[in-house]
Amino acid sequence: MRFFPRPLQLCLILLLIPTGIMSAAPHSIPELVISSGDVDQTSAVLWARTPALGIIRFEVWEDGPLGLTDLVGTHEDRVSNAMRPVKFEITGLEAGKRYFYQVVDRGGAIRTGIFVTPSVVGSYSGLRFGVTGDWRGDLAPYLSLRNVLDRNLDLFVLLGDTIYADYPSPDLNSRQAYTVAEFRVKHAEPLSRRLGLNFWAEVRASTALLAMIDDHEVTNDFSGGALPSTDRRFGRQGTFINETDLYRNGLQAFTEWMPIRAETFTGTGDPRSEGKPRLYRYRHYGSDAAFFLLDARSFRDAALPPFEPTDLLNPLRVATAKIAAFESGRTMLGAAQLTQLKTDLLAAHQAGITWKFILVPQPIQNFGTLGAGDRFEGYAAERSALLEFITQAGIKNVVFIAADFHGTFVNNLTYQTCAACPLLPTSMWEIVTGSVAFDAPAGDSFALILEHYGVISTTMRQTYQRLPVAIKDALLTSMLNLLLRAQGYDLLGFDTLDNRVRVLKGGAVASNTYGWTEFEIDPVSQRLTVTTYGILPYSAADLDQRFDQIIGRVPEVISQFEVQADF
């Protein structure tokens, strides 16, 4: 569903655009930031953060004839802590409508935002939404987002690593946030003005959000369903890591700083999920698309033992790792969430919704045993069971969207019923998207790994880093395909979907830029167009030392392809 701005709407959007460029500063400057989220056909959560203590007022209008608006709701709250945002849920909305909201704080700051309620099943309005993940606080103000406002999105999904609680940054120079107050600082940092710019403030005001954690909202590579004794970072309290103070503090801050409802799992009969945060979401936008947002951290079993690159040369070690990943009962999603996902997938299928987007922060496509412990491949039995369920139920047009890899990778999905069983094809595919800003991006990081293990020399790595982006992506694609071929997996791309896919620009890999990915569904044909935007990466040192040289970077189309819906 795409609504084109009218003159009044353009004026409101202009209120979001910052004016002027300030000189470089080491710390961010807080300001009024607003957003909407958890939007369904009749309700939305409105959110605001302001440094001004006192009364804050929300007003909500429905888009009316001739660009006029009708007031549909107001809300006042008191800001008593500048580091704790306020939010409220507005109900009684109409499906398929555009709404404006204005927020005024005690200091007189005013922000105006926009969101659209999804249409009801049976309508085909088209849809345009964005997805990204992974942004570090020291890399604000996130130039890769500067074109989001121009794209007039219906929805934007924040797919994990929305902060890096375990990385030092200008506003919290610590290797790990521990207290709720420290986690709040980490969430405030990307939303504050830095170097005269605040692109996240613009994005969050311009469209509705869905948001999910990965690991860095708490700490790196944690497993919420594991015993606390398996990870010394979490102390000893509780039966599961998702009952420890570090997890709870991280989740409290995440829930506070995102425009989402605070929900919990109830009646599950499973102690690892009962009473725990329920971040899972199912939303549908008319008959165009359904979204299934998965929490892949809070309930997962402990990861498999680390697998080193040198282990790839040991066939026995590779075979042992694959067998361990297929251990029956190992879960990444938890029983309650997996059951709900299957129920909602069937509901979307039976309702005739065209596209089903399963959003999970970690990739589900095969990359091999290296690093598999943190991905769905490390929980291979559950992975195969999910893909088999979708296949046997005849659910079509299923797309997995992931993040976490700091680059874009596209591949069709296959599965095995055992570690030594043949690969079975599916009609599903996945795209990994992001990062907004993580230094270094996937391509350069992979080159550094190859240098570390002596596969390439320092000179070769430096030569690679100086190459044009398209050539770097092509080289990385070739390297990854060598690894995939050696392990018997499908190569990157659309091997099983060739007759429905048309590549317009780039290829299956875009791993040397910062950016985000847009998905657009045509209301008539239901064709899906996927566009990845990117800018050349930069470091924290670049921001401090040569900001004037990178301020002009504008996101460009790095890759683009179309997929015809399967009817």
C-alpha positions in Angstrom: 0.0 0.0 0.0 1.7 3.2 -1.1 0.3 6.7 -0.5 1.8 9.6 -2.5 2.3 12.8 -0.4 0.0 15.7 -1.0 1.3 19.3 -0.6 0.3 19.4 3.1 1.9 16.1 3.7 5.1 17.3 2.1 5.1 20.3 4.4 4.8 18.1 7.4 7.6 15.9 6.2 9.8 19.0 5.8 9.5 19.5 9.5 11.6 16.3 10.0 14.6 17.6 7.9 17.5 19.0 10.0 19.0 22.3 9.0 22.7 23.1 8.9 25.8 21.1 9.5 27.7 21.5 12.8 31.4 21.0 13.3 32.5 17.6 14.5 31.8 16.7 18.1 32.6 13.6 20.1 29.3 13.2 21.8 25.7 13.2 20.6 23.1 15.9 21.4 19.7 14.6 22.6 16.5 16.0 21.1 12.8 15.2 20.7 12.5 12.0 18.6 9.2 10.3 17.8 8.1 7.1 16.2 5.1 4.7 15.7 5.1 0.9 15.7 3.3 -2.3 16.4 0.7 -1.0 13.9 -2.2 -3.2 13.0 -5.6 -2.6 11.3 -7.1 -0.7 14.3 -4.3 0.4 16.6 -0.7 1.7 16.9 1.9 2.4 19.6 3.1 6.0 19.5 6.5 6.8 21.2 8.6 9.8 22.1 11.9 10.6 23.7 12.7 14.1 24.8 15.4 15.7 27.0 12.8 18.2 28.3 11.2 17.2 31.6 7.5 17.9 32.1 4.3 17.4 30.1 4.5 16.0 26.6 1.4 16.0 24.3 0.4 13.7 21.4 -2.2 14.6 18.9 -3.3 12.1 16.1 -5.2 13.0 12.9 -6.7 10.9 10.1 -5.9 12.0 6.6 -9.1 13.5 5.2 -10.4 14.9 1.9 -8.4 17.6 0.1 -5.4 17.1 2.4 -7.4 18.1 5.5 -7.2 16.1 8.7 -9.6 15.1 11.5 -8.4 14.9 15.1 -8.9 11.3 16.3 -7.1 11.2 19.6 -4.9 13.1 22.1 -2.7 11.9 25.0 -0.6 13.7 27.6 2.1 12.2 29.7 4.8 13.5 32.1 8.4 13.0 31.3 10.2 12.6 34.7 13.3 10.9 33.3 14.9 12.2 30.1 16.4 8.7 29.5 13.1 6.9 29.7 10.8 7.5 26.6 7.0 7.7 26.9 4.6 5.8 24.7 0.9 5.1 24.5 -1.4 2.9 22.4 -4.1 4.5 20.3 -7.0 2.3 19.3 -10.2 2.7 17.2 -8.3 3.4 14.0 -9.5 2.4 10.5 -7.7 -0.1 8.3 -5.9 1.2 5.2 -5.7 4.8 6.4 -2.9 7.3 6.7 -2.5 9.0 10.0 -0.4 12.0 11.2 0.6 12.6 14.7 2.3 15.6 16.3 4.3 15.6 19.5 5.0 18.8 21.6 7.4 18.6 24.6 7.7 21.0 27.6 10.5 22.8 25.9 8.4 23.7 22.9 10.0 21.3 20.5 7.5 19.9 17.9 7.8 16.8 15.7 5.3 15.4 13.2 5.1 11.8 12.2 3.2 9.6 9.8 2.0 6.0 9.8 -0.3 3.9 7.7 -2.7 1.2 9.1 -2.6 -2.1 7.1 -5.5 -2.9 4.8 -7.8 -5.8 5.5 -7.5 -9.2 3.8 -9.1 -9.2 0.4 -7.5 -5.9 -0.7 -4.5 -5.6 -2.9 -3.1 -2.1 -2.4 0.6 -2.8 -3.0 3.2 -2.4 -0.4 6.7 -0.8 0.0 8.8 -1.5 3.1 12.4 -1.4 4.2 14.5 -3.7 6.3 18.0 -3.3 7.9 20.0 -4.1 11.0 23.3 -3.6 12.7 24.4 0.0 13.5 27.1 1.0 16.0 26.8 4.1 18.1 30.2 5.4 17.1 29.2 5.5 13.4 26.3 7.9 13.8 24.7 9.9 12.0 24.2 7.0 9.6 24.5 8.5 6.1 23.2 5.2 4.6 19.7 6.1 5.7 19.5 9.5 4.1 17.3 8.3 1.2 14.7 6.4 3.4 12.5 9.5 3.7 12.3 9.8 -0.1 11.1 6.2 -0.5 7.7 6.8 1.1 7.6 3.5 3.0 4.6 1.8 4.6 6.8 0.0 7.1 10.4 -0.2 8.3 11.8 -3.3 10.1 14.7 -3.0 12.5 16.1 -6.5 12.4 18.4 -6.8 15.3 21.7 -5.3 16.6 19.9 -2.0 17.1 22.6 -1.2 19.6 26.0 -2.6 20.4 25.9 -2.9 24.2 29.2 -4.7 24.2 31.2 -2.2 22.1 32.6 1.1 23.4 31.1 4.2 21.9 31.3 8.0 22.4 28.4 8.2 24.9 29.3 5.0 26.9 33.0 4.2 26.6 32.6 0.7 28.1 33.1 -2.8 26.8 29.7 -3.8 28.1 26.5 -2.2 29.3 25.2 -3.8 32.5 22.6 -1.6 34.2 19.3 -0.4 32.7 20.7 3.1 32.8 23.7 2.0 30.7 21.5 0.2 28.2 19.4 3.4 27.9 22.5 5.4 27.0 23.3 2.9 24.3 19.7 3.2 22.8 19.7 7.0 23.1 23.0 7.4 21.2 21.9 6.5 17.7 18.8 8.6 18.1 20.6 11.8 19.1 21.9 14.5 16.8 25.6 14.2 15.9 27.5 16.3 13.5 24.4 18.3 12.9 22.4 15.3 11.6 20.0 12.7 12.9 18.8 10.4 10.2 17.3 7.8 12.5 15.0 10.6 13.9 13.8 11.2 10.3 13.3 7.5 9.5 11.4 6.8 12.8 9.0 9.7 12.2 8.3 8.9 8.6 6.8 5.4 8.8 5.7 2.6 11.2 8.3 0.3 12.7 8.6 -3.3 13.6 11.7 -4.1 15.8 13.5 -7.2 17.0 16.6 -8.0 19.1 19.6 -10.0 18.0 22.4 -10.5 20.4 24.1 -7.1 20.9 21.0 -5.6 22.6 22.3 -7.7 25.5 25.8 -9.1 24.6 27.5 -11.0 21.8 26.2 -14.5 20.8 24.1 -15.2 23.9 21.7 -18.1 24.1 18.7 -17.2 26.2 17.5 -20.8 26.7 20.8 -22.0 28.0 21.8 -22.5 31.6 23.5 -19.4 33.1 26.4 -21.6 34.2 27.3 -22.1 30.5 28.1 -18.4 30.1 30.0 -16.6 32.8 28.9 -13.2 31.6 25.4 -13.8 33.0 26.1 -14.8 36.6 24.3 -17.7 38.3 20.8 -16.5 39.0 17.8 -18.2 37.3 17.3 -21.5 35.5 17.9 -19.9 32.0 20.0 -17.0 30.7 16.7 -15.2 29.9 16.1 -15.0 33.7 19.4 -13.2 34.5 19.8 -9.5 35.3 21.9 -8.8 32.2 19.3 -10.2 29.9 16.4 -8.6 31.7 18.1 -5.2 31.8 18.8 -5.3 28.1 15.3 -6.4 27.2 13.8 -3.7 29.5 15.7 -1.0 27.7 14.9 -2.4 24.3 11.2 -2.5 25.0 11.3 1.1 26.4 13.2 2.5 23.4 11.1 0.8 20.7 7.5 1.7 19.8 6.2 -1.7 20.7 3.9 -3.3 23.2 5.3 -5.0 26.2 4.0 -8.6 25.8 4.8 -11.8 27.5 4.3 -15.5 26.7 1.6 -17.1 28.8 0.1 -20.6 29.0 3.0 -22.2 27.1 3.7 -24.9 29.6 7.4 -24.4 28.8 9.5 -22.8 31.6 12.0 -21.3 29.1 9.2 -19.1 27.5 6.5 -18.8 30.2 6.3 -15.3 31.5 9.2 -14.2 29.3 9.2 -11.3 26.8 7.1 -12.0 23.7 8.8 -10.1 20.9 7.3 -12.4 18.2 4.9 -10.5 15.9 2.5 -11.5 13.1 1.1 -8.8 10.9 -0.6 -8.7 7.5 -1.0 -5.9 5.0 -4.2 -6.7 3.1 -3.7 -9.7 0.9 -0.3 -8.4 -0.4 1.9 -9.6 2.5 2.2 -11.2 5.9 5.1 -10.6 8.3 6.4 -13.1 10.9 9.0 -11.5 13.1 11.0 -14.0 15.1 13.1 -13.8 18.3 16.0 -16.1 17.6 17.9 -15.3 20.8 15.7 -15.5 23.9 14.9 -19.2 23.9 17.7 -20.9 22.0 19.8 -23.7 23.3 23.5 -23.3 23.9 25.5 -22.9 20.7 27.6 -25.7 19.4 31.4 -25.7 20.2 33.4 -23.2 18.1 34.4 -24.4 14.6 37.7 -22.9 13.4 38.5 -22.2 9.7 41.3 -24.7 9.9 38.7 -27.4 10.8 37.4 -27.1 7.2 40.5 -29.2 6.2 39.5 -32.0 8.6 36.6 -34.1 7.0 36.0 -35.9 10.3 35.6 -32.6 12.2 33.2 -31.3 9.5 31.1 -34.5 9.7 31.0 -34.4 13.5 29.9 -30.8 13.5 27.0 -31.5 11.0 25.9 -34.5 13.1 25.9 -32.4 16.3 23.8 -29.7 14.6 21.1 -32.3 13.8 20.7 -33.4 17.4 17.0 -33.9 18.0 15.3 -31.5 20.3 17.8 -28.6 19.9 15.9 -25.4 19.4 16.7 -21.9 18.2 13.1 -20.5 18.4 11.7 -22.3 21.4 8.6 -24.6 21.2 6.0 -21.9 21.9 7.3 -19.5 19.3 7.8 -22.2 16.6 4.2 -23.4 17.2 2.8 -19.9 16.9 4.8 -19.4 13.7 3.4 -22.5 12.1 -0.1 -21.6 13.1 0.2 -18.1 11.6 1.8 -19.3 8.4 -1.1 -21.6 7.9 -3.5 -18.8 8.6 -1.9 -16.5 6.1 -1.8 -19.3 3.5 -5.5 -20.2 4.0 -6.4 -16.5 3.8 -4.8 -16.3 0.4 -2.2 -13.7 1.3 0.4 -13.6 -1.5 3.8 -13.0 0.1 4.9 -14.4 3.5 8.0 -12.7 4.9 9.7 -14.5 7.8 12.1 -12.1 9.5 14.7 -13.7 11.6 18.0 -11.9 12.6 20.3 -14.8 11.8 20.5 -16.3 8.3 18.8 -19.6 7.5 20.5 -20.2 4.2 23.4 -22.6 4.1 26.9 -21.1 4.5 28.5 -24.2 5.9 29.9 -25.4 9.2 32.1 -22.3 9.7 30.2 -20.1 12.1 27.1 -22.3 11.9 26.7 -22.5 15.7 25.3 -19.0 15.8 23.0 -19.4 12.8 20.0 -21.6 12.0 22.5 -24.2 10.5 23.6 -24.9 14.1 20.1 -26.0 14.9 19.7 -28.0 11.8 17.0 -30.4 12.9 14.6 -27.5 13.7 15.6 -25.7 10.6 14.8 -28.7 8.4 11.5 -29.3 10.3 10.4 -25.7 9.6 11.3 -25.8 5.9 9.7 -29.2 5.5 6.5 -28.0 7.2 6.3 -25.0 4.8 7.0 -27.2 1.8 4.5 -30.0 2.7 1.8 -27.5 3.6 2.1 -26.1 0.1 2.7 -22.5 1.4 4.0 -20.5 -1.5 5.9 -17.2 -1.9 7.8 -17.6 1.4 10.8 -15.3 1.8 13.2 -15.3 4.7 14.8 -11.9 5.5 17.8 -11.8 7.8 20.5 -9.4 9.0 23.6 -9.9 11.2 26.2 -10.5 8.4 26.9 -6.8 7.7 26.2 -7.4 4.0 23.6 -8.6 1.6 23.5 -12.3 0.5 20.8 -14.0 -1.6 20.2 -17.7 -2.0 17.5 -20.2 -2.5 16.9 -22.6 0.4 17.4 -26.3 0.6 17.3 -28.7 3.6 18.3 -32.2 4.6 16.5 -34.7 6.9 19.8 -35.9 8.3 23.4 -34.8 8.3 24.3 -37.3 5.5 21.0 -37.0 3.6 20.8 -35.4 0.2 19.7 -31.7 -0.2 16.1 -31.2 -0.9 15.0 -28.2 -2.9 12.3 -25.7 -1.9 10.6 -22.8 -3.5 11.8 -20.5 -0.7 14.7 -18.1 -0.7 16.4 -15.7 1.7 18.0 -12.3 1.5 20.4 -11.1 4.2 20.3 -7.3 4.6 22.3 -4.5 6.2 24.3 -3.1 7.9 23.3 0.5 8.4 26.9 1.0 9.7 29.3 -1.6 11.0 33.0 -1.2 10.5 34.2 -3.2 8.7 31.5 -4.5 6.3 31.3 -8.1 5.4 33.6 -8.0 2.4 36.5 -6.3 4.1 36.0 -8.5 7.2 36.2 -11.6 5.1 39.4 -10.4 3.6 40.9 -9.7 7.0 40.0 -13.3 8.1 41.7 -14.7 5.0 44.8 -12.6 5.7 44.8 -13.7 9.4 44.9 -17.4 8.3 47.5 -16.9 5.7 45.2 -17.5 2.7 46.1 -14.1 1.2 48.9 -11.6 2.0 48.6 -8.2 3.5 49.3 -6.7 0.0 46.5 -8.8 -1.6 44.1 -7.7 1.2 45.0 -4.0 0.7 44.6 -4.4 -3.1 41.2 -6.0 -2.6 40.1 -3.1 -0.4 41.0 -0.5 -3.1 38.9 -2.3 -5.8 35.5 -0.9 -7.1 32.6 -2.2 -5.1 31.2 -4.4 -7.9 34.5 -6.2 -8.4 34.9 -6.7 -4.6 31.4 -8.2 -4.5 32.1 -10.5 -7.5 35.4 -11.7 -5.9 33.6 -12.4 -2.6 30.9 -14.3 -4.4 33.5 -16.5 -6.0 35.2 -17.2 -2.7 32.0 -18.1 -0.9 30.8 -20.3 -3.8 34.1 -22.2 -3.6 33.4 -22.9 0.1 29.7 -23.8 -0.6 30.7 -26.1 -3.5 33.3 -27.9 -1.3 30.6 -28.7 1.3 28.0 -29.8 -1.3 25.7 -26.8 -0.9 23.9 -24.7 -3.6 25.8 -21.7 -4.8 24.6 -18.2 -4.1 21.8 -17.0 -6.3 18.4 -18.3 -7.5 19.1 -21.7 -8.9 15.6 -23.0 -8.3 13.8 -19.8 -9.2 15.4 -18.8 -12.5 12.1 -18.7 -14.4 10.6 -16.2 -11.9 13.6 -13.9 -11.2 14.9 -11.1 -13.3 18.2 -9.4 -12.1 18.2 -5.7 -12.9 21.5 -4.7 -11.3 24.3 -6.3 -9.3 24.3 -9.9 -8.2 23.6 -12.2 -5.2 26.1 -10.4 -2.9 26.4 -6.7 -1.9 28.9 -6.8 1.0 31.1 -3.8 0.7 28.7 -0.9 1.6 26.5 0.4 4.4 22.8 0.4 3.6 19.3 -1.1 3.7 17.0 -3.1 1.5 13.6 -2.1 0.1 10.8 -4.5 -0.9 8.0 -3.4 -3.1 4.9 -5.4 -4.1 3.0 -4.4 -7.2 -0.7 -4.1 -6.4 -1.8 -5.7 -9.7 0.8 -8.3 -10.7 2.0 -8.9 -7.1 5.6 -8.8 -8.5 8.2 -8.3 -5.8 11.0 -5.9 -6.5 14.0 -6.0 -4.1 16.4 -3.1 -4.1 19.5 -2.8 -1.9 20.8 0.7 -1.4 24.3 1.5 -0.2 27.1 4.0 0.4 30.8 3.5 0.7 31.7 2.5 4.3 33.4 4.8 6.7 35.0 4.4 10.1 34.7 6.4 13.4 38.0 8.0 12.6 36.7 9.1 9.3 33.8 10.9 11.0 36.2 12.7 13.3 38.9 13.5 10.8 37.3 14.0 7.4 33.6 14.3 7.9 33.5 17.0 5.2 34.7 14.4 2.7 32.0 11.8 3.4 29.0 14.0 4.3 28.0 14.1 0.6 27.6 10.3 0.3 24.2 9.4 -1.0 22.8 5.9 -1.1 22.8 4.3 -4.6 21.2 1.2 -6.0 23.8 -1.6 -5.4 21.6 -4.5 -6.4 18.1 -5.0 -7.6 16.0 -7.9 -8.8 12.4 -8.8 -9.4 10.5 -12.0 -8.4 7.2 -13.0 -9.9 4.7 -14.3 -7.4 3.8 -18.0 -7.7 0.1 -18.5 -8.1 
